[in-house]
């Protein structure tokens, strides 16, 4: 008798191992489908538009430097050639506003889609000329010449610099310009201008549109830089702030990052998306969720100052030799995508031509619009309870054999286990077509109905079949409830397993296992 019990338990354990192998094989199917879905999103990004990263606009001024050359060096033809750098002027105050409409219908490939956004980005900036000029390495400037010449003396050598004020541009960097359907409109001191694509890029690694500064704005800047008589325009108030407003239409997919620059930066975002994932180097200071979507506000002075330093140092390298790595990645969960606070690839201290950087990655923060619980993640979570479901079903059958003296053949165990596995085979393809809860309900009802009908013949009675069917339906409902509580699913799962074990121990507490035939 004990030998028969041991054989039965061995058969049940063997079937569980067999089904565990089957679940592992099916998990590879989920991984494959998820990889294919991700590849479709990457294809959409390559063909249409990528995730976007926006650097807060700033003013760039080309500078040509001619190193000092002694007469002895000149005779030996060892004079260093002139080199160009870019001086940057950051806003004293920037207020960025992002209004984004997010949907999943714009870019589709069959049953797969990419979450896209479309909206308006606006920047309201204020530049203080006096503060801006102090950040530029010029001591003596002439504004009555076509370009400005400055001579800077040091202890060792002297070199001549030409600051090309008339070539000063407002730079509006956008990582993928395919997402800018129309060129942005820029208002500088109540003068409306249209941005243009640069004919020759002067910033290595950045894709951007630019606006040539109006003559009166350039005059206002140079009025602060000159100390020579009769050069400042009497009609120009050198201390008056320069106000700039930028209206930028923008489209992208998956996520949007913003790189803050300037002295005081604040970002406000509004969107109709209900489940944002905040990414990057800073969380929003305030956030609010409602039925219409969410709003969030960022303000981080440390990241802004760090970006100013890295960006200005990079652009001041000789002959545009430093690359600014500004792009958003699809895989926003990868820590390598955002690095550790504006990583500098190479730095050589003490270089006389500012050639101390090869590449920089600036600090950014923003929002990922990826679906928080996609069908593949939810199916994978569901499968974590699959073996437990099979064990409970087999255990219920075994208790019917022990308590009610029913006889169930191992083939019947096998068929019921196959029906339970069919639930997962149905769940994934249904979830790719309809909502997950609908797919779960259809697959679960189908399997419960099939197994309930079969157990009527296996257990030999309506009452026993109804009991088993109710237990199975309760298990499916309980597992779905655990899955929908993301933050508490581990706790609820542990409590559920404890309750099941307690129920089994209570039901079998009076069984004399030595007397079971």
PDB file of C-alpha atoms in Angstrom, residues 135-402:
ATOM      1  CA  UNK A 135      32.218  84.638 -19.088  1.00  0.00           C
ATOM      2  CA  UNK A 136      34.055  85.265 -22.378  1.00  0.00           C
ATOM      3  CA  UNK A 137      37.813  85.423 -22.196  1.00  0.00           C
ATOM      4  CA  UNK A 138      38.266  88.922 -23.695  1.00  0.00           C
ATOM      5  CA  UNK A 139      39.886  91.897 -22.005  1.00  0.00           C
ATOM      6  CA  UNK A 140      40.159  94.530 -24.736  1.00  0.00           C
ATOM      7  CA  UNK A 141      37.660  94.654 -27.588  1.00  0.00           C
ATOM      8  CA  UNK A 142      37.280  96.962 -30.613  1.00  0.00           C
ATOM      9  CA  UNK A 143      33.748  97.261 -31.996  1.00  0.00           C
ATOM     10  CA  UNK A 144      34.406  99.765 -34.757  1.00  0.00           C
ATOM     11  CA  UNK A 145      36.015  97.099 -36.950  1.00  0.00           C
ATOM     12  CA  UNK A 146      34.257  94.383 -38.990  1.00  0.00           C
ATOM     13  CA  UNK A 147      35.317  91.815 -36.410  1.00  0.00           C
ATOM     14  CA  UNK A 148      36.531  92.387 -32.870  1.00  0.00           C
ATOM     15  CA  UNK A 149      40.203  91.992 -31.955  1.00  0.00           C
ATOM     16  CA  UNK A 150      41.384  91.339 -28.415  1.00  0.00           C
ATOM     17  CA  UNK A 151      44.921  90.924 -27.114  1.00  0.00           C
ATOM     18  CA  UNK A 152      45.422  88.884 -23.973  1.00  0.00           C
ATOM     19  CA  UNK A 153      48.746  89.025 -22.143  1.00  0.00           C
ATOM     20  CA  UNK A 154      50.041  86.259 -19.959  1.00  0.00           C
ATOM     21  CA  UNK A 155      53.283  85.816 -18.102  1.00  0.00           C
ATOM     22  CA  UNK A 156      54.814  83.479 -20.663  1.00  0.00           C
ATOM     23  CA  UNK A 157      53.377  84.554 -24.025  1.00  0.00           C
ATOM     24  CA  UNK A 158      50.796  86.784 -25.625  1.00  0.00           C
ATOM     25  CA  UNK A 159      48.300  85.772 -28.259  1.00  0.00           C
ATOM     26  CA  UNK A 160      45.839  87.572 -30.505  1.00  0.00           C
ATOM     27  CA  UNK A 161      42.137  86.690 -30.603  1.00  0.00           C
ATOM     28  CA  UNK A 162      39.449  87.781 -33.019  1.00  0.00           C
ATOM     29  CA  UNK A 163      35.943  87.473 -31.587  1.00  0.00           C
ATOM     30  CA  UNK A 164      33.495  87.313 -34.489  1.00  0.00           C
ATOM     31  CA  UNK A 165      30.556  89.118 -32.934  1.00  0.00           C
ATOM     32  CA  UNK A 166      28.695  89.444 -36.240  1.00  0.00           C
ATOM     33  CA  UNK A 167      28.688  85.646 -36.550  1.00  0.00           C
ATOM     34  CA  UNK A 168      27.088  85.122 -33.135  1.00  0.00           C
ATOM     35  CA  UNK A 169      24.204  82.643 -33.342  1.00  0.00           C
ATOM     36  CA  UNK A 170      21.446  81.457 -31.063  1.00  0.00           C
ATOM     37  CA  UNK A 171      21.822  77.669 -31.038  1.00  0.00           C
ATOM     38  CA  UNK A 172      18.757  75.413 -30.582  1.00  0.00           C
ATOM     39  CA  UNK A 173      20.036  71.808 -30.294  1.00  0.00           C
ATOM     40  CA  UNK A 174      17.611  68.946 -31.041  1.00  0.00           C
ATOM     41  CA  UNK A 175      19.009  65.403 -31.179  1.00  0.00           C
ATOM     42  CA  UNK A 176      16.839  64.323 -34.162  1.00  0.00           C
ATOM     43  CA  UNK A 177      15.760  67.180 -36.421  1.00  0.00           C
ATOM     44  CA  UNK A 178      13.379  64.848 -38.277  1.00  0.00           C
ATOM     45  CA  UNK A 179      11.068  65.424 -35.323  1.00  0.00           C
ATOM     46  CA  UNK A 180      10.909  69.177 -35.994  1.00  0.00           C
ATOM     47  CA  UNK A 181       8.112  69.464 -38.607  1.00  0.00           C
ATOM     48  CA  UNK A 182       8.495  73.232 -39.042  1.00  0.00           C
ATOM     49  CA  UNK A 183      11.419  75.462 -38.155  1.00  0.00           C
ATOM     50  CA  UNK A 184      10.918  77.127 -34.784  1.00  0.00           C
ATOM     51  CA  UNK A 185       9.885  80.754 -34.442  1.00  0.00           C
ATOM     52  CA  UNK A 186      12.184  82.898 -32.310  1.00  0.00           C
ATOM     53  CA  UNK A 187      11.422  86.301 -30.834  1.00  0.00           C
ATOM     54  CA  UNK A 188      14.444  88.355 -29.765  1.00  0.00           C
ATOM     55  CA  UNK A 189      13.567  91.634 -28.032  1.00  0.00           C
ATOM     56  CA  UNK A 190      10.142  91.707 -29.765  1.00  0.00           C
ATOM     57  CA  UNK A 191      11.689  90.994 -33.160  1.00  0.00           C
ATOM     58  CA  UNK A 192      10.310  87.790 -34.736  1.00  0.00           C
ATOM     59  CA  UNK A 193      12.792  85.616 -36.627  1.00  0.00           C
ATOM     60  CA  UNK A 194      12.758  82.198 -38.248  1.00  0.00           C
ATOM     61  CA  UNK A 195      15.384  79.620 -37.384  1.00  0.00           C
ATOM     62  CA  UNK A 196      17.445  78.061 -40.176  1.00  0.00           C
ATOM     63  CA  UNK A 197      19.551  74.981 -40.641  1.00  0.00           C
ATOM     64  CA  UNK A 198      23.288  75.737 -40.388  1.00  0.00           C
ATOM     65  CA  UNK A 199      25.080  75.811 -43.720  1.00  0.00           C
ATOM     66  CA  UNK A 200      28.294  74.711 -42.010  1.00  0.00           C
ATOM     67  CA  UNK A 201      28.098  73.139 -38.573  1.00  0.00           C
ATOM     68  CA  UNK A 202      30.379  74.793 -36.060  1.00  0.00           C
ATOM     69  CA  UNK A 203      29.465  72.465 -33.176  1.00  0.00           C
ATOM     70  CA  UNK A 204      30.848  68.944 -33.411  1.00  0.00           C
ATOM     71  CA  UNK A 205      28.387  66.182 -32.565  1.00  0.00           C
ATOM     72  CA  UNK A 206      25.321  68.404 -32.215  1.00  0.00           C
ATOM     73  CA  UNK A 207      22.381  68.600 -34.583  1.00  0.00           C
ATOM     74  CA  UNK A 208      20.738  71.986 -34.248  1.00  0.00           C
ATOM     75  CA  UNK A 209      18.988  74.899 -35.877  1.00  0.00           C
ATOM     76  CA  UNK A 210      20.263  78.424 -35.459  1.00  0.00           C
ATOM     77  CA  UNK A 211      19.213  82.047 -35.520  1.00  0.00           C
ATOM     78  CA  UNK A 212      21.574  84.896 -36.429  1.00  0.00           C
ATOM     79  CA  UNK A 213      21.382  87.541 -33.711  1.00  0.00           C
ATOM     80  CA  UNK A 214      19.887  90.884 -34.833  1.00  0.00           C
ATOM     81  CA  UNK A 215      22.237  93.843 -35.207  1.00  0.00           C
ATOM     82  CA  UNK A 216      20.906  95.676 -32.166  1.00  0.00           C
ATOM     83  CA  UNK A 217      21.412  92.554 -29.993  1.00  0.00           C
ATOM     84  CA  UNK A 218      25.006  92.207 -31.208  1.00  0.00           C
ATOM     85  CA  UNK A 219      25.557  95.922 -30.516  1.00  0.00           C
ATOM     86  CA  UNK A 220      24.149  95.452 -27.037  1.00  0.00           C
ATOM     87  CA  UNK A 221      26.591  92.607 -26.399  1.00  0.00           C
ATOM     88  CA  UNK A 222      29.619  94.456 -27.796  1.00  0.00           C
ATOM     89  CA  UNK A 223      28.709  97.604 -25.881  1.00  0.00           C
ATOM     90  CA  UNK A 224      29.478  95.639 -22.739  1.00  0.00           C
ATOM     91  CA  UNK A 225      32.691  94.226 -24.173  1.00  0.00           C
ATOM     92  CA  UNK A 226      34.362  97.437 -25.360  1.00  0.00           C
ATOM     93  CA  UNK A 227      36.256  99.948 -23.335  1.00  0.00           C
ATOM     94  CA  UNK A 228      37.354 102.061 -26.281  1.00  0.00           C
ATOM     95  CA  UNK A 229      35.902 105.581 -26.722  1.00  0.00           C
ATOM     96  CA  UNK A 230      33.206 106.374 -29.289  1.00  0.00           C
ATOM     97  CA  UNK A 231      32.284 102.714 -29.812  1.00  0.00           C
ATOM     98  CA  UNK A 232      29.219 102.205 -27.682  1.00  0.00           C
ATOM     99  CA  UNK A 233      25.905 103.121 -29.232  1.00  0.00           C
ATOM    100  CA  UNK A 234      24.303 105.808 -27.104  1.00  0.00           C
ATOM    101  CA  UNK A 235      20.866 104.386 -27.864  1.00  0.00           C
ATOM    102  CA  UNK A 236      21.805 101.001 -26.432  1.00  0.00           C
ATOM    103  CA  UNK A 237      21.315 100.284 -22.737  1.00  0.00           C
ATOM    104  CA  UNK A 238      24.215  97.962 -21.977  1.00  0.00           C
ATOM    105  CA  UNK A 239      22.598  96.771 -18.749  1.00  0.00           C
ATOM    106  CA  UNK A 240      19.211  95.925 -20.303  1.00  0.00           C
ATOM    107  CA  UNK A 241      18.393  92.224 -20.429  1.00  0.00           C
ATOM    108  CA  UNK A 242      17.984  90.486 -23.787  1.00  0.00           C
ATOM    109  CA  UNK A 243      14.672  88.587 -23.842  1.00  0.00           C
ATOM    110  CA  UNK A 244      14.341  85.597 -26.167  1.00  0.00           C
ATOM    111  CA  UNK A 245      11.270  83.405 -26.739  1.00  0.00           C
ATOM    112  CA  UNK A 246      11.506  80.166 -28.723  1.00  0.00           C
ATOM    113  CA  UNK A 247       8.499  78.165 -29.957  1.00  0.00           C
ATOM    114  CA  UNK A 248       9.626  74.720 -31.063  1.00  0.00           C
ATOM    115  CA  UNK A 249       7.223  72.075 -32.472  1.00  0.00           C
ATOM    116  CA  UNK A 250       8.551  68.618 -31.660  1.00  0.00           C
ATOM    117  CA  UNK A 251       7.739  64.953 -32.289  1.00  0.00           C
ATOM    118  CA  UNK A 252       9.481  61.828 -31.045  1.00  0.00           C
ATOM    119  CA  UNK A 253       8.948  58.347 -29.686  1.00  0.00           C
ATOM    120  CA  UNK A 254       9.333  56.596 -26.331  1.00  0.00           C
ATOM    121  CA  UNK A 255      11.026  59.300 -24.256  1.00  0.00           C
ATOM    122  CA  UNK A 256      12.021  62.949 -24.114  1.00  0.00           C
ATOM    123  CA  UNK A 257      15.117  64.246 -22.315  1.00  0.00           C
ATOM    124  CA  UNK A 258      16.016  67.849 -21.534  1.00  0.00           C
ATOM    125  CA  UNK A 259      19.529  69.146 -20.816  1.00  0.00           C
ATOM    126  CA  UNK A 260      19.407  72.251 -18.594  1.00  0.00           C
ATOM    127  CA  UNK A 261      21.893  75.098 -19.077  1.00  0.00           C
ATOM    128  CA  UNK A 262      22.183  78.671 -17.841  1.00  0.00           C
ATOM    129  CA  UNK A 263      22.052  80.183 -14.386  1.00  0.00           C
ATOM    130  CA  UNK A 264      18.432  79.550 -13.447  1.00  0.00           C
ATOM    131  CA  UNK A 265      16.555  76.818 -15.275  1.00  0.00           C
ATOM    132  CA  UNK A 266      13.029  75.545 -14.682  1.00  0.00           C
ATOM    133  CA  UNK A 267      11.096  72.953 -16.706  1.00  0.00           C
ATOM    134  CA  UNK A 268       7.344  72.449 -16.653  1.00  0.00           C
ATOM    135  CA  UNK A 269       5.768  69.514 -18.506  1.00  0.00           C
ATOM    136  CA  UNK A 270       2.123  68.673 -19.177  1.00  0.00           C
ATOM    137  CA  UNK A 271       0.927  65.538 -20.963  1.00  0.00           C
ATOM    138  CA  UNK A 272      -2.102  63.312 -21.407  1.00  0.00           C
ATOM    139  CA  UNK A 273      -0.053  60.168 -20.571  1.00  0.00           C
ATOM    140  CA  UNK A 274      -1.251  58.450 -17.397  1.00  0.00           C
ATOM    141  CA  UNK A 275       1.790  56.327 -16.500  1.00  0.00           C
ATOM    142  CA  UNK A 276       5.025  58.330 -16.979  1.00  0.00           C
ATOM    143  CA  UNK A 277       8.395  56.952 -15.980  1.00  0.00           C
ATOM    144  CA  UNK A 278      10.701  59.761 -14.863  1.00  0.00           C
ATOM    145  CA  UNK A 279      14.234  59.150 -16.081  1.00  0.00           C
ATOM    146  CA  UNK A 280      17.626  60.812 -16.123  1.00  0.00           C
ATOM    147  CA  UNK A 281      19.677  62.512 -13.431  1.00  0.00           C
ATOM    148  CA  UNK A 282      16.894  64.238 -11.493  1.00  0.00           C
ATOM    149  CA  UNK A 283      13.336  63.489 -10.472  1.00  0.00           C
ATOM    150  CA  UNK A 284      10.733  66.272 -10.738  1.00  0.00           C
ATOM    151  CA  UNK A 285      10.477  68.567  -7.746  1.00  0.00           C
ATOM    152  CA  UNK A 286       6.703  68.418  -7.970  1.00  0.00           C
ATOM    153  CA  UNK A 287       4.356  66.147  -9.896  1.00  0.00           C
ATOM    154  CA  UNK A 288       0.614  65.699 -10.105  1.00  0.00           C
ATOM    155  CA  UNK A 289      -1.502  62.948 -11.692  1.00  0.00           C
ATOM    156  CA  UNK A 290      -5.105  63.285 -12.773  1.00  0.00           C
ATOM    157  CA  UNK A 291      -7.634  61.751 -15.172  1.00  0.00           C
ATOM    158  CA  UNK A 292      -6.352  64.102 -17.904  1.00  0.00           C
ATOM    159  CA  UNK A 293      -2.704  63.041 -17.550  1.00  0.00           C
ATOM    160  CA  UNK A 294       0.128  64.465 -15.466  1.00  0.00           C
ATOM    161  CA  UNK A 295       2.113  67.619 -14.809  1.00  0.00           C
ATOM    162  CA  UNK A 296       5.684  67.772 -13.507  1.00  0.00           C
ATOM    163  CA  UNK A 297       8.225  70.466 -12.694  1.00  0.00           C
ATOM    164  CA  UNK A 298      12.026  70.215 -12.543  1.00  0.00           C
ATOM    165  CA  UNK A 299      14.597  72.611 -11.102  1.00  0.00           C
ATOM    166  CA  UNK A 300      18.127  71.419 -10.323  1.00  0.00           C
ATOM    167  CA  UNK A 301      20.865  74.024 -10.033  1.00  0.00           C
ATOM    168  CA  UNK A 302      23.748  71.571  -9.632  1.00  0.00           C
ATOM    169  CA  UNK A 303      23.106  69.764 -12.917  1.00  0.00           C
ATOM    170  CA  UNK A 304      22.670  73.092 -14.707  1.00  0.00           C
ATOM    171  CA  UNK A 305      26.009  74.478 -13.490  1.00  0.00           C
ATOM    172  CA  UNK A 306      27.782  71.207 -14.346  1.00  0.00           C
ATOM    173  CA  UNK A 307      26.363  71.304 -17.882  1.00  0.00           C
ATOM    174  CA  UNK A 308      27.524  74.893 -18.308  1.00  0.00           C
ATOM    175  CA  UNK A 309      31.056  73.939 -17.361  1.00  0.00           C
ATOM    176  CA  UNK A 310      31.307  70.832 -19.529  1.00  0.00           C
ATOM    177  CA  UNK A 311      29.631  72.373 -22.561  1.00  0.00           C
ATOM    178  CA  UNK A 312      31.668  75.584 -22.512  1.00  0.00           C
ATOM    179  CA  UNK A 313      34.927  73.671 -21.971  1.00  0.00           C
ATOM    180  CA  UNK A 314      34.117  71.315 -24.831  1.00  0.00           C
ATOM    181  CA  UNK A 315      33.242  74.092 -27.292  1.00  0.00           C
ATOM    182  CA  UNK A 316      36.415  75.993 -26.394  1.00  0.00           C
ATOM    183  CA  UNK A 317      38.640  73.175 -27.616  1.00  0.00           C
ATOM    184  CA  UNK A 318      40.739  74.081 -30.618  1.00  0.00           C
ATOM    185  CA  UNK A 319      39.321  73.512 -34.093  1.00  0.00           C
ATOM    186  CA  UNK A 320      36.070  71.948 -32.889  1.00  0.00           C
ATOM    187  CA  UNK A 321      37.868  68.806 -31.691  1.00  0.00           C
ATOM    188  CA  UNK A 322      35.490  67.994 -28.844  1.00  0.00           C
ATOM    189  CA  UNK A 323      32.232  66.101 -29.461  1.00  0.00           C
ATOM    190  CA  UNK A 324      29.051  66.732 -27.486  1.00  0.00           C
ATOM    191  CA  UNK A 325      27.174  63.427 -27.196  1.00  0.00           C
ATOM    192  CA  UNK A 326      23.543  64.508 -27.160  1.00  0.00           C
ATOM    193  CA  UNK A 327      21.036  61.787 -27.993  1.00  0.00           C
ATOM    194  CA  UNK A 328      18.282  59.908 -26.232  1.00  0.00           C
ATOM    195  CA  UNK A 329      18.245  56.114 -26.177  1.00  0.00           C
ATOM    196  CA  UNK A 330      15.296  53.791 -26.679  1.00  0.00           C
ATOM    197  CA  UNK A 331      16.395  51.603 -23.780  1.00  0.00           C
ATOM    198  CA  UNK A 332      15.947  54.202 -21.060  1.00  0.00           C
ATOM    199  CA  UNK A 333      16.354  51.579 -18.352  1.00  0.00           C
ATOM    200  CA  UNK A 334      19.975  51.007 -19.253  1.00  0.00           C
ATOM    201  CA  UNK A 335      22.182  52.874 -16.755  1.00  0.00           C
ATOM    202  CA  UNK A 336      24.894  53.251 -19.381  1.00  0.00           C
ATOM    203  CA  UNK A 337      22.561  55.461 -21.409  1.00  0.00           C
ATOM    204  CA  UNK A 338      22.873  58.313 -18.994  1.00  0.00           C
ATOM    205  CA  UNK A 339      26.312  57.710 -17.558  1.00  0.00           C
ATOM    206  CA  UNK A 340      27.458  59.344 -14.380  1.00  0.00           C
ATOM    207  CA  UNK A 341      26.909  63.090 -14.533  1.00  0.00           C
ATOM    208  CA  UNK A 342      28.334  64.427 -17.780  1.00  0.00           C
ATOM    209  CA  UNK A 343      31.098  61.883 -18.234  1.00  0.00           C
ATOM    210  CA  UNK A 344      34.277  63.259 -19.711  1.00  0.00           C
ATOM    211  CA  UNK A 345      35.998  60.707 -21.914  1.00  0.00           C
ATOM    212  CA  UNK A 346      39.447  62.275 -21.863  1.00  0.00           C
ATOM    213  CA  UNK A 347      40.901  65.302 -20.111  1.00  0.00           C
ATOM    214  CA  UNK A 348      44.407  66.681 -20.319  1.00  0.00           C
ATOM    215  CA  UNK A 349      45.030  69.437 -17.811  1.00  0.00           C
ATOM    216  CA  UNK A 350      47.058  72.525 -18.574  1.00  0.00           C
ATOM    217  CA  UNK A 351      46.655  72.599 -22.342  1.00  0.00           C
ATOM    218  CA  UNK A 352      47.327  76.092 -23.681  1.00  0.00           C
ATOM    219  CA  UNK A 353      44.788  75.787 -26.519  1.00  0.00           C
ATOM    220  CA  UNK A 354      41.930  74.423 -24.412  1.00  0.00           C
ATOM    221  CA  UNK A 355      42.238  71.094 -26.171  1.00  0.00           C
ATOM    222  CA  UNK A 356      41.544  69.178 -22.983  1.00  0.00           C
ATOM    223  CA  UNK A 357      38.349  67.324 -23.928  1.00  0.00           C
ATOM    224  CA  UNK A 358      37.529  64.743 -26.546  1.00  0.00           C
ATOM    225  CA  UNK A 359      33.887  64.064 -25.725  1.00  0.00           C
ATOM    226  CA  UNK A 360      31.273  64.959 -23.115  1.00  0.00           C
ATOM    227  CA  UNK A 361      27.910  63.553 -22.154  1.00  0.00           C
ATOM    228  CA  UNK A 362      25.698  66.154 -20.501  1.00  0.00           C
ATOM    229  CA  UNK A 363      23.276  65.671 -17.623  1.00  0.00           C
ATOM    230  CA  UNK A 364      19.654  65.314 -18.603  1.00  0.00           C
ATOM    231  CA  UNK A 365      16.276  64.452 -17.126  1.00  0.00           C
ATOM    232  CA  UNK A 366      12.862  63.794 -18.589  1.00  0.00           C
ATOM    233  CA  UNK A 367      10.093  61.268 -19.091  1.00  0.00           C
ATOM    234  CA  UNK A 368       9.773  57.862 -20.700  1.00  0.00           C
ATOM    235  CA  UNK A 369       6.374  57.161 -22.251  1.00  0.00           C
ATOM    236  CA  UNK A 370       6.904  53.410 -22.574  1.00  0.00           C
ATOM    237  CA  UNK A 371       3.948  51.325 -21.450  1.00  0.00           C
ATOM    238  CA  UNK A 372       4.607  50.410 -17.800  1.00  0.00           C
ATOM    239  CA  UNK A 373       3.088  46.911 -18.018  1.00  0.00           C
ATOM    240  CA  UNK A 374       3.393  45.625 -21.547  1.00  0.00           C
ATOM    241  CA  UNK A 375       1.903  42.282 -22.489  1.00  0.00           C
ATOM    242  CA  UNK A 376       5.254  40.483 -22.448  1.00  0.00           C
ATOM    243  CA  UNK A 377       6.133  41.632 -18.946  1.00  0.00           C
ATOM    244  CA  UNK A 378       2.661  40.757 -17.675  1.00  0.00           C
ATOM    245  CA  UNK A 379       2.718  37.335 -19.332  1.00  0.00           C
ATOM    246  CA  UNK A 380       6.148  36.666 -17.862  1.00  0.00           C
ATOM    247  CA  UNK A 381       4.878  37.594 -14.398  1.00  0.00           C
ATOM    248  CA  UNK A 382       1.863  35.339 -14.878  1.00  0.00           C
ATOM    249  CA  UNK A 383       4.110  32.388 -15.716  1.00  0.00           C
ATOM    250  CA  UNK A 384       5.910  32.716 -12.390  1.00  0.00           C
ATOM    251  CA  UNK A 385       2.796  31.255 -10.778  1.00  0.00           C
ATOM    252  CA  UNK A 386       2.296  28.553 -13.411  1.00  0.00           C
ATOM    253  CA  UNK A 387       4.109  25.775 -11.550  1.00  0.00           C
ATOM    254  CA  UNK A 388       2.262  26.663  -8.358  1.00  0.00           C
ATOM    255  CA  UNK A 389      -1.039  26.435 -10.249  1.00  0.00           C
ATOM    256  CA  UNK A 390      -0.121  22.983 -11.568  1.00  0.00           C
ATOM    257  CA  UNK A 391       0.964  21.803  -8.118  1.00  0.00           C
ATOM    258  CA  UNK A 392      -2.307  22.965  -6.547  1.00  0.00           C
ATOM    259  CA  UNK A 393      -4.359  21.296  -9.277  1.00  0.00           C
ATOM    260  CA  UNK A 394      -2.478  18.009  -8.951  1.00  0.00           C
ATOM    261  CA  UNK A 395      -2.619  18.280  -5.172  1.00  0.00           C
ATOM    262  CA  UNK A 396      -6.398  18.746  -5.304  1.00  0.00           C
ATOM    263  CA  UNK A 397      -6.705  15.657  -7.481  1.00  0.00           C
ATOM    264  CA  UNK A 398      -4.522  13.732  -5.050  1.00  0.00           C
ATOM    265  CA  UNK A 399      -6.638  14.809  -2.068  1.00  0.00           C
ATOM    266  CA  UNK A 400      -9.751  13.609  -3.869  1.00  0.00           C
ATOM    267  CA  UNK A 401      -8.011  10.263  -4.274  1.00  0.00           C
ATOM    268  CA  UNK A 402      -7.070  10.139  -0.589  1.00  0.00           C
TER     269      UNK A 402
END
